[in-house]
Coordinates of C-alpha atoms and ligand atoms in Angstrom, one line a residue:
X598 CA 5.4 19.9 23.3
X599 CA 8.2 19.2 25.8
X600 CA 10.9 16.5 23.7
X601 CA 11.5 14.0 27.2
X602 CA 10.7 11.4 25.1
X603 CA 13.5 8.9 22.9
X604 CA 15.3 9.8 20.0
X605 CA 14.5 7.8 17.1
X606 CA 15.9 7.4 13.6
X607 CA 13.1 6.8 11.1
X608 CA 14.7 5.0 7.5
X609 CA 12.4 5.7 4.6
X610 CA 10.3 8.6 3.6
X611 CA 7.3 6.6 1.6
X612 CA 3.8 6.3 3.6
X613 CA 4.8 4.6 6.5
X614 CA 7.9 6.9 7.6
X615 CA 6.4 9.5 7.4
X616 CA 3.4 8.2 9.1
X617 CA 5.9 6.5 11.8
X618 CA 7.9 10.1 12.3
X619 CA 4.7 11.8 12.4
X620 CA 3.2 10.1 15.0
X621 CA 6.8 9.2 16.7
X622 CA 6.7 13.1 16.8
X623 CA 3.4 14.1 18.2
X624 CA 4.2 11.2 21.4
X625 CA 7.0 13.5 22.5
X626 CA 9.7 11.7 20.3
X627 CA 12.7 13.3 18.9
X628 CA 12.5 12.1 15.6
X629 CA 15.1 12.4 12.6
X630 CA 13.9 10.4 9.2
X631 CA 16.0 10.0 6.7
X632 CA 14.9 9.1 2.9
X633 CA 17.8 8.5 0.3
X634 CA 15.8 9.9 -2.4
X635 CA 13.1 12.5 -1.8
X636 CA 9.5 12.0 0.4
X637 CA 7.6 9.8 -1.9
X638 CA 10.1 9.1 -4.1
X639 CA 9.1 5.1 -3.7
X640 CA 4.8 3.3 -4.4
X641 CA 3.7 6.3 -1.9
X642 CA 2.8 9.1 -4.3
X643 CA 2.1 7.5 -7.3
X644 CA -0.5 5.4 -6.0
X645 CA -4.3 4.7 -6.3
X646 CA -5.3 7.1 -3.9
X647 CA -7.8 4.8 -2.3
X648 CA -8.2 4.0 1.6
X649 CA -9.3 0.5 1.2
X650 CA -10.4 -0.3 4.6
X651 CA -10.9 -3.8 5.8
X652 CA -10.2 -5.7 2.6
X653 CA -8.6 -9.1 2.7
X654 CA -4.7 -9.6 1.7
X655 CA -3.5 -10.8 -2.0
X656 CA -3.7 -14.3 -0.7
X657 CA -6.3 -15.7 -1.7
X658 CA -7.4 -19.4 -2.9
X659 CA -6.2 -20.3 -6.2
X660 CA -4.2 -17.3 -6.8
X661 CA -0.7 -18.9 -7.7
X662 CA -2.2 -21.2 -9.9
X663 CA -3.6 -18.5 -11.7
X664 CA -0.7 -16.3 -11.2
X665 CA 1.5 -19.4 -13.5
X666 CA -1.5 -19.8 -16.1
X667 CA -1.1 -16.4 -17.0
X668 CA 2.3 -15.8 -16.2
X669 CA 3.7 -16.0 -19.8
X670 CA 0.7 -13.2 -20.7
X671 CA 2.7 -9.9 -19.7
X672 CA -0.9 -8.1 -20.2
X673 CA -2.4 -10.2 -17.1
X674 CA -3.5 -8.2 -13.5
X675 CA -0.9 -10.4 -11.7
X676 CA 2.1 -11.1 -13.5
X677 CA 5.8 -12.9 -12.6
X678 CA 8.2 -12.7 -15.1
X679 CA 9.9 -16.0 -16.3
X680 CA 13.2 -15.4 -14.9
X681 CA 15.8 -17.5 -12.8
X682 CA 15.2 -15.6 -9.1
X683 CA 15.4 -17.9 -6.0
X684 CA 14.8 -16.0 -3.3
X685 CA 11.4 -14.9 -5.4
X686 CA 10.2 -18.9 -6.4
X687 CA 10.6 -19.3 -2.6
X688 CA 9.1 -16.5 -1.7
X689 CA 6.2 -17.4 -4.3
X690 CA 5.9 -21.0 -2.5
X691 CA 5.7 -19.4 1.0
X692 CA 3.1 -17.3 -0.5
X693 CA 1.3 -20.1 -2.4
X694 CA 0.9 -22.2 1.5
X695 CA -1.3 -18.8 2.7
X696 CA -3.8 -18.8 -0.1
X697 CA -6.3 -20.7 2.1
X698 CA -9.8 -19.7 3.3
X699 CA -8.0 -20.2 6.6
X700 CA -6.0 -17.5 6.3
X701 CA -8.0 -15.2 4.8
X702 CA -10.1 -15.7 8.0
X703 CA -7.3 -14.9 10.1
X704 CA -6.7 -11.7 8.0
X705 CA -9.7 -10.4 8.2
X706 CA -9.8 -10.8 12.0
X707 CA -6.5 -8.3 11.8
X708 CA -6.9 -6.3 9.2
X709 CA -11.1 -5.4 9.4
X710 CA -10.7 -3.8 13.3
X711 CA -7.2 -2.0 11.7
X712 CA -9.1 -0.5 9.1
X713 CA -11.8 0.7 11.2
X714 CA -9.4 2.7 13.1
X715 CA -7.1 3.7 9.7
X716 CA -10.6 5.2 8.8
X717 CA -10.5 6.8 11.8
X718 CA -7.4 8.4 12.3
X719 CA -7.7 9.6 8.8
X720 CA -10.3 11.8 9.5
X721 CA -8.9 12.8 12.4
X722 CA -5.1 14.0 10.8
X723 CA -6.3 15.1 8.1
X724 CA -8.9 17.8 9.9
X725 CA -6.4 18.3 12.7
X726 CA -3.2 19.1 10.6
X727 CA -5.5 20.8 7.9
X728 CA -4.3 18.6 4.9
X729 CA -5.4 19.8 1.4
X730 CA -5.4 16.1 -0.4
X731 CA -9.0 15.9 -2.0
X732 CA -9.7 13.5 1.1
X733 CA -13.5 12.3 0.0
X734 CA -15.1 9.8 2.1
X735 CA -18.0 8.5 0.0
X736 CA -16.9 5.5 -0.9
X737 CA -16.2 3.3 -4.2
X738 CA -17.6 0.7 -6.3
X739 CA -16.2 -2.4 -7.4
X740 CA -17.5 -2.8 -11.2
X741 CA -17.9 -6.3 -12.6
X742 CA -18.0 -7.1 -16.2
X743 CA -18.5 -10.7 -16.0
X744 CA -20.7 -13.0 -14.2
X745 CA -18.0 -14.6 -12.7
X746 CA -16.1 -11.4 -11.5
X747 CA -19.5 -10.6 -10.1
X748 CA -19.8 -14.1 -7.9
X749 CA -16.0 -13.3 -6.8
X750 CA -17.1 -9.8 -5.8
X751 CA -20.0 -10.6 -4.0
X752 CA -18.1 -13.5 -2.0
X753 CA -15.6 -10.7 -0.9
X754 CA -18.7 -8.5 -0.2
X755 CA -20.1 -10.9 2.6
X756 CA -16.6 -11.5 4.2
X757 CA -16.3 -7.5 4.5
X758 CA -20.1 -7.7 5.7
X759 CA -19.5 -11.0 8.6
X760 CA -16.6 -8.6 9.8
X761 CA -18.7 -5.3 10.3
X762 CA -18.6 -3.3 6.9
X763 CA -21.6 -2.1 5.2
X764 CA -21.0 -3.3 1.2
X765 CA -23.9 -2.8 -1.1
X766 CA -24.2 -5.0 -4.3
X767 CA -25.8 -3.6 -7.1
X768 CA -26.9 -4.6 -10.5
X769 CA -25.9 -3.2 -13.7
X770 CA -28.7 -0.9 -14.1
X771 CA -28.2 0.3 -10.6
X772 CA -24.6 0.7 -11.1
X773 CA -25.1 2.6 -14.4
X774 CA -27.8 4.8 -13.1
X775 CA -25.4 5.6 -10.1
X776 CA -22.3 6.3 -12.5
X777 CA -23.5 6.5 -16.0
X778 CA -19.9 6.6 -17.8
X779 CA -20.0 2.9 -17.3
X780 CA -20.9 1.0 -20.2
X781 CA -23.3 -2.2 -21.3
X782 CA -20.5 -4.2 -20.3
X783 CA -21.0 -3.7 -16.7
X784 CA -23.1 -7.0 -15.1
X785 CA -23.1 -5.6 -11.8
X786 CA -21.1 -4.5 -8.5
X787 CA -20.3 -3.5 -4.8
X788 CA -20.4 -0.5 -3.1
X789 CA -18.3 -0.4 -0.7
X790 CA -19.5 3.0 1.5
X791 CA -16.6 3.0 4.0
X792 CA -14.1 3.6 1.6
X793 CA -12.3 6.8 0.8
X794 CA -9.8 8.5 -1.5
X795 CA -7.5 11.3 -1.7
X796 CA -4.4 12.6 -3.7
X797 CA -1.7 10.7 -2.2
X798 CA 1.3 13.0 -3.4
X799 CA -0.5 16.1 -1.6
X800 CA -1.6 13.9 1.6
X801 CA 2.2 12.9 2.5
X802 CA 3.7 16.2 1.5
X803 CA 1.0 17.7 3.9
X804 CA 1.8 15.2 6.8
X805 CA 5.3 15.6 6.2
X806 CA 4.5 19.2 7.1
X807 CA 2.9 18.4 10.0
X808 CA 5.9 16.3 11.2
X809 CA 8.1 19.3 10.3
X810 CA 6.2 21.7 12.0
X811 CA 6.0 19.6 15.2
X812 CA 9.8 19.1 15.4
X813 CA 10.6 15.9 13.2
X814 CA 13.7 16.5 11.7
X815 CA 13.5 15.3 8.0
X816 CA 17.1 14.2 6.1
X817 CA 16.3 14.2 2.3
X818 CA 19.0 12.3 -0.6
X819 CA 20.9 10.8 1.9
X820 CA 20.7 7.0 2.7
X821 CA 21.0 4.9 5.7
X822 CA 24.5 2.6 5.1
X823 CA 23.9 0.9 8.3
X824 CA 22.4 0.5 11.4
X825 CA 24.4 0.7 14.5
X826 CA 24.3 -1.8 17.2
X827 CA 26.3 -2.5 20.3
X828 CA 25.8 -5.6 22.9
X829 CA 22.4 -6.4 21.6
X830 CA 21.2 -2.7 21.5
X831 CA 21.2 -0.4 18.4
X832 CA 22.8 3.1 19.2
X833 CA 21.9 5.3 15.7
X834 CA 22.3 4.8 12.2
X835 CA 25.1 6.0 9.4
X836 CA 24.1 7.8 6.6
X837 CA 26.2 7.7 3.3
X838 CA 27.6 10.6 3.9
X839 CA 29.1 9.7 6.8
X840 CA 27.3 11.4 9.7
X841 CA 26.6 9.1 12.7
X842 CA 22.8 9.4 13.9
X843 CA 22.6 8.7 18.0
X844 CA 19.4 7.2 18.6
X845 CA 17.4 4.7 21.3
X846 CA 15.5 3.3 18.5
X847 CA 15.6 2.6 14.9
X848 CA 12.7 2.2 12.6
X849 CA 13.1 0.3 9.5
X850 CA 10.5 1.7 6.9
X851 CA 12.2 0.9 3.9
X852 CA 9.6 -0.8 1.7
X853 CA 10.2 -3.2 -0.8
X854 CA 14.0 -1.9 0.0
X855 CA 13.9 -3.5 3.3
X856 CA 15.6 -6.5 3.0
X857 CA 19.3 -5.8 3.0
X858 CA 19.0 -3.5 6.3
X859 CA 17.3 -6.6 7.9
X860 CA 19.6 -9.4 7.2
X861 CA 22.6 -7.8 9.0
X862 CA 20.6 -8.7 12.2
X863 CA 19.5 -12.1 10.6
X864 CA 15.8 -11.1 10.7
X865 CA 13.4 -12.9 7.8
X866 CA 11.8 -10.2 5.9
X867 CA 9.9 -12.0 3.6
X868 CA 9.0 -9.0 1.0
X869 CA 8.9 -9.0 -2.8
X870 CA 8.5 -6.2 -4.6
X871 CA 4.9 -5.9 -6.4
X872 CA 5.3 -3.5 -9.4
X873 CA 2.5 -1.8 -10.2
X874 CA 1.5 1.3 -12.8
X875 CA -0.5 4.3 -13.2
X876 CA -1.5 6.8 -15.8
X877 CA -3.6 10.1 -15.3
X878 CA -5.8 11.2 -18.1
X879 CA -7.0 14.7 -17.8
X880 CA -10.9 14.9 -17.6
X881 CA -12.2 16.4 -21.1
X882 CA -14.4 15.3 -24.5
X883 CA -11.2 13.8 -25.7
X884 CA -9.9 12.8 -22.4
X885 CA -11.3 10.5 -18.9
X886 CA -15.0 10.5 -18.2
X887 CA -16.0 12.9 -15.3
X888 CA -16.2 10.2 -12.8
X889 CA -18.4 10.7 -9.4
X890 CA -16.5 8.5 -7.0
X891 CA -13.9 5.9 -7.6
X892 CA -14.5 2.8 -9.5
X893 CA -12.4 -0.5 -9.0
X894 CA -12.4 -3.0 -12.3
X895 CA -13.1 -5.9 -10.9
X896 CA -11.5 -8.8 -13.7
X897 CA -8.3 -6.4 -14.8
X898 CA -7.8 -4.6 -10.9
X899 CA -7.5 -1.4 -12.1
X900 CA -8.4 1.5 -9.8
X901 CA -9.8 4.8 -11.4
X902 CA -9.9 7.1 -9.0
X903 CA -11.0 10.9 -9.8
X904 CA -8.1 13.5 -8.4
X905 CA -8.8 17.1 -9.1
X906 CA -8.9 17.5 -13.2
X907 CA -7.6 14.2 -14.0
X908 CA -8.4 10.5 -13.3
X909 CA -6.1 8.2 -12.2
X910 CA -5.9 4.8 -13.8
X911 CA -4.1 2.4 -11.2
X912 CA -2.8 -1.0 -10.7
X913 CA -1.3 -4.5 -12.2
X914 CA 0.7 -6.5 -10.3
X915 CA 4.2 -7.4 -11.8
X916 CA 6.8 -9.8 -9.8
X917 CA 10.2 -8.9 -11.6
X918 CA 12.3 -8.1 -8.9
X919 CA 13.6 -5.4 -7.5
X920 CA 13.7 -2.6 -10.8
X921 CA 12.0 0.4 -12.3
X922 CA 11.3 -0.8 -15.3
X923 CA 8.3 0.6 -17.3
X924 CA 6.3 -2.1 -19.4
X925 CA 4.8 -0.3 -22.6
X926 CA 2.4 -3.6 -22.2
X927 CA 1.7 -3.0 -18.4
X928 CA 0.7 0.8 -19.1
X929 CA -1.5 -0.1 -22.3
X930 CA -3.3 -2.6 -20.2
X931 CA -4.4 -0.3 -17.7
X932 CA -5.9 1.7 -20.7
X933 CA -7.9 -1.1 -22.5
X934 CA -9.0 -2.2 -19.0
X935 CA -10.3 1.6 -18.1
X936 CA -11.7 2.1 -22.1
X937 CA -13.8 -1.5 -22.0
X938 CA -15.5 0.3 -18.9
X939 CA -16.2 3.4 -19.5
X940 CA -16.5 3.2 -23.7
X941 CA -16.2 7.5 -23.8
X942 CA -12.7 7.3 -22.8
X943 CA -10.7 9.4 -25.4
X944 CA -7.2 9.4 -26.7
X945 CA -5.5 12.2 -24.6
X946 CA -2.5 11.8 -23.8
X947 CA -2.1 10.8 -20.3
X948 CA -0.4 13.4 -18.3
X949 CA 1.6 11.6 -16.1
X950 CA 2.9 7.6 -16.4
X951 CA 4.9 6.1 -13.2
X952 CA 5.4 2.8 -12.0
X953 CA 6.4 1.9 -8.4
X954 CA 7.3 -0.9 -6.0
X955 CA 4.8 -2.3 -3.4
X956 CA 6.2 -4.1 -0.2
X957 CA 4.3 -7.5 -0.8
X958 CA 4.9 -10.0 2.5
X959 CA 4.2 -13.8 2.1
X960 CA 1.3 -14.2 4.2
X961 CA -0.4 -10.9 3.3
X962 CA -0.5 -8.9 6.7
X963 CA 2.4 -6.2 7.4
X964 CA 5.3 -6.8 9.0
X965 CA 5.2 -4.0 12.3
X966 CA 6.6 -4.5 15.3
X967 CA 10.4 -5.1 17.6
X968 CA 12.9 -7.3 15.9
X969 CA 13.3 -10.1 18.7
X970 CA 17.3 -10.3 19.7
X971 CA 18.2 -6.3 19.1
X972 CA 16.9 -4.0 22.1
X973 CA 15.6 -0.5 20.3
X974 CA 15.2 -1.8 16.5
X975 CA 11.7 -2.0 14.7
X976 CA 10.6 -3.0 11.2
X977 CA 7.1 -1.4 9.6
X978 CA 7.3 -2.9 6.6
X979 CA 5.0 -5.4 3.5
X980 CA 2.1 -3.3 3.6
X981 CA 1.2 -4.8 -0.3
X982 CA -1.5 -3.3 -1.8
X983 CA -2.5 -1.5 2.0
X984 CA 0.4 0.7 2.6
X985 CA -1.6 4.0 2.2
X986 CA -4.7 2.6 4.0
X987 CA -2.6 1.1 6.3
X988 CA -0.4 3.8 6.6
X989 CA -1.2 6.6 9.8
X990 CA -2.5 3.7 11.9
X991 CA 0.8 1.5 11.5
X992 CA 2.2 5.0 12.3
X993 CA 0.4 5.4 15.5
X994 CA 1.0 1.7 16.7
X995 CA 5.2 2.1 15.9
X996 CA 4.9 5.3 17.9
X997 CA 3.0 3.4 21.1
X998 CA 5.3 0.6 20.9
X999 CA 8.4 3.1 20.9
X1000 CA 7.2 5.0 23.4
X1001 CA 5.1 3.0 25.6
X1002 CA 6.6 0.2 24.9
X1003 CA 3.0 -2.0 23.7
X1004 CA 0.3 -1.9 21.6
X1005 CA -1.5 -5.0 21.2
X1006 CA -2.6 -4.6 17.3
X1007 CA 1.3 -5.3 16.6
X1008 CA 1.1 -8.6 18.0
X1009 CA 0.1 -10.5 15.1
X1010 CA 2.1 -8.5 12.8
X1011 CA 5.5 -9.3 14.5
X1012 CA 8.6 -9.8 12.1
X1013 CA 9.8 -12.6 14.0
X1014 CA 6.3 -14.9 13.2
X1015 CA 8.4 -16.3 10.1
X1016 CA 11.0 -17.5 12.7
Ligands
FAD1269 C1 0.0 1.1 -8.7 C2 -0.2 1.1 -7.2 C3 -1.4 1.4 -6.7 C4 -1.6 1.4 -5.3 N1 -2.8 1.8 -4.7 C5 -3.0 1.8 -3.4 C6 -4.2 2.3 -2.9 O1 -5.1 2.7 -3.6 N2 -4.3 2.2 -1.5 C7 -3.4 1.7 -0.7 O2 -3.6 1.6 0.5 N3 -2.2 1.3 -1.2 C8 -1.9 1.4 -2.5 N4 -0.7 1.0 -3.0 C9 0.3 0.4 -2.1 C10 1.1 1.5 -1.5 O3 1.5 2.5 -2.4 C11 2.3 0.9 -0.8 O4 1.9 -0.1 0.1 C12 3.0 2.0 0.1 O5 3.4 3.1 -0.7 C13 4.3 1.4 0.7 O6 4.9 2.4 1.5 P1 6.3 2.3 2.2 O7 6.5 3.5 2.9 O8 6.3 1.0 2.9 O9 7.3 2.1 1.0 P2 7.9 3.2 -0.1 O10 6.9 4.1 -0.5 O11 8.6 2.4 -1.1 O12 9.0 3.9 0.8 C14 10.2 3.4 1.2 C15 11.2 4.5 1.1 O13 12.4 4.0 1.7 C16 13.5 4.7 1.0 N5 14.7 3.9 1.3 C17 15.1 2.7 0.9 N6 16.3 2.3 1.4 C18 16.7 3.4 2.1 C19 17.9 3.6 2.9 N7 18.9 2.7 3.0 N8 18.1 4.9 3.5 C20 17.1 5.8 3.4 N9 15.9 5.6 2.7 C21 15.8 4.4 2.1 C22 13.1 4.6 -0.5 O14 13.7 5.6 -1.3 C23 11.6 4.9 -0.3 O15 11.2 6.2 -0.5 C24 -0.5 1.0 -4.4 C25 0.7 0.7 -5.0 C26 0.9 0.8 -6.3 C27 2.3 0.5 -6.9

């Protein structure tokens, strides 16, 4: 393809750079990305694996009051440290106001037509740039062990169903027919059809191939110091290494890193960084049940999602600022959640252990779109627990609104909505 198109500088190589360059790239865009670390190196390869499409955001009634019963019980889903943070008790009021029905309305009227078309384009890329990823579209169930996980699960059910998604609820038999390494603990369920999973290490190294091979010019170990602007118009971006990167337009796709790139042009980002875990247990006698699809534990959140030979178990959410700290009690939790399930789970050892940071935003929905004041400077950004769902389809609507200047799906993503 002929490059008439801008050049853009793409900052952060997790899901949504790489999506953002990718489709930056394919629109005719010349297209450097530059990651400090390596691709992946932040919540984008370590994850769950699961396209979640249409789900509603973190906010939801009552959360923050159960968020400060349990936050002195490190082995609770959603956990915030007792520590002196500002900037995160504000953040966790902001975030307290959107726990209403209201809102999770007004979510859903964003986020269920997004994930149609994430669903979408998912198919599409990975058929088109013939990604190997374990991409299986056959959905996943959301397991209940207690009647009142079960009423919670079926609320979210007909939400999904008033907004066009086809969940199934299930009883325990059903369930256990359907999967039978769930145990007699299992009350009951959703299956939720539309849903898919893949490996998401292998999915972004293949679409960072894809960008490669179309022309995107990828930067590795080498951060962005600064973003340069000039009469209300950015001009590039400086690397640590003190190159000068000319560019139209900069994209800020920095995750749960995005804040300090932000404030130099006085935009709110209003991101915490959700920490969350995984461990893979190799499938075996002594090992992780030989799942058939995907399995979400409804009370505890944890994800077990089959990848190749191993499952991955997934999830917790931990508010203790911005660290890699590993929490023996966060791991084990994962594991006494995924063994009350499925009561055949051995004692391998788990084959791989990682935690990683999640770009959480205060009312739930991403932060996408033109940072008001600065001609040529974008933010794609506070995808939460979405950012791999959300990912190729907040890629194509950066690359639209670069390019072609609009897309209407940004508007009610817009970074300058917190003022
Ligand atoms: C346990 C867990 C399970 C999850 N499961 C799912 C799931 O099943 N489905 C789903 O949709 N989502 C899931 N998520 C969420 C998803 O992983 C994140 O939303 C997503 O990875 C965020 O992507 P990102 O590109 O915004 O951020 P990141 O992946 O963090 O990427 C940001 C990148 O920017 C780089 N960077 C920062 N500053 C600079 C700088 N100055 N210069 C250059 N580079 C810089 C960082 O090194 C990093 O690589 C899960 C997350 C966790 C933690």
């Amino acid at each position: 393809m002929s490059r008439s198109g801008p050049h853009v500088a793409v900052v952060g190589g997790g899901v949504i750079g790489v999506s953002v360059a990718y489709h930056l790239t394919r629109a005719g865009a010349t297209v450097t990305l530059v990651e400090r670390d390596r691709i992946g190196a932040g919540a984008s390869s370590g994850n769950a694996g699961t396209v979640s499409a249409g789900h509603p955001p973190l906010n939801r009634p009552g959360r923050v009051r159960r968020a400060l019963v349990d936050m002195l019980d490190p082995a609770s889903p959603l956990y915030v440290a007792p520590r002196w943070d500002p900037a995160l008790w504000r953040w966790l009021i902001g975030f307290a106001r959107y726990c209403t029905e209201e809102h999770v309305e007004h979510c859903m009227r964003v986020m269920a037509p997004l994930g149609k078309d994430a669903l979408a384009l998912f198919d599409e890329v990975i058929a088109e740039e013939r990604i190997e990823c374990g991409y299986r579209t056959e959905g996943y169930y959301d397991v209940c062990a207690t009647e009142s996980g079960l009423e919670g699960a079926r609320h979210e059910a007909d939400v999904l169903q008033r907004h066009g998604y086809g969940p199934e609820t299930l009883n325990g038999d059903e369930l256990r027919r359907r999967e039978p390494a769930l145990g007699p603990r299992t009350v009951g369920g959703v299956f939720y059809p539309e849903a898919a999973t893949l490996d998401p290490a292998r999915f972004l190294s293949g679409l960072v191939r894809a960008a490669r091979q179309r022309g995107c010019v990828v930067r590795e170990r080498v951060a962005v110091s600064e973003v340069l602007e000039r009469s209300g118009r950015v001009r590039g971006v400086r690397t640590t290494d003190g190159d000068a990167i000319a560019a139209d337009a900069v994209v800020l796709t920095t995750g749960p890193f995005s804040k300090r790139l932000a404030e130099e042009f006085r935009i709110r980002i209003l991101v915490q960084p959700g920490k969350g875990y995984h461990r893979d247990i190799e499938i075996g006698p002594n090992g992780a049940p030989k799942l058939g699809i995907a399995c979400v534990l409804n009370e505890s959140s944890v994800f077990c999602t089959p990848m190749g030979t191993r499952v991955r178990f997934a999830g917790t959410m931990e508010f203790s600022g911005e660290n890699e700290v590993v929490r023996e009690a966060r791991l084990r939790q994962l594991t006494r959640a995924a063994r009350a399930a499925f009561p055949d789970l051995g004692t391998a050892r788990p084959v791989s252990e990682w935690c990683g940071l999640r770009p959480v935003s205060v009312d739930g929905l991403p932060i996408v779109g033109p940072v008001p004041g600065v001609d040529g400077l974008h933010v794609a950004t506070g995808h939460g627990m979405l950012g791999l769902t959300l990912g190729p389809v907040t890629g194509q609507i950066v690359a639209r609104l670069v390019v072609d200047g609009d897309d209407p799906r940004a508007e009610p993503l817009a970074p300058g909505r917190f003022g």
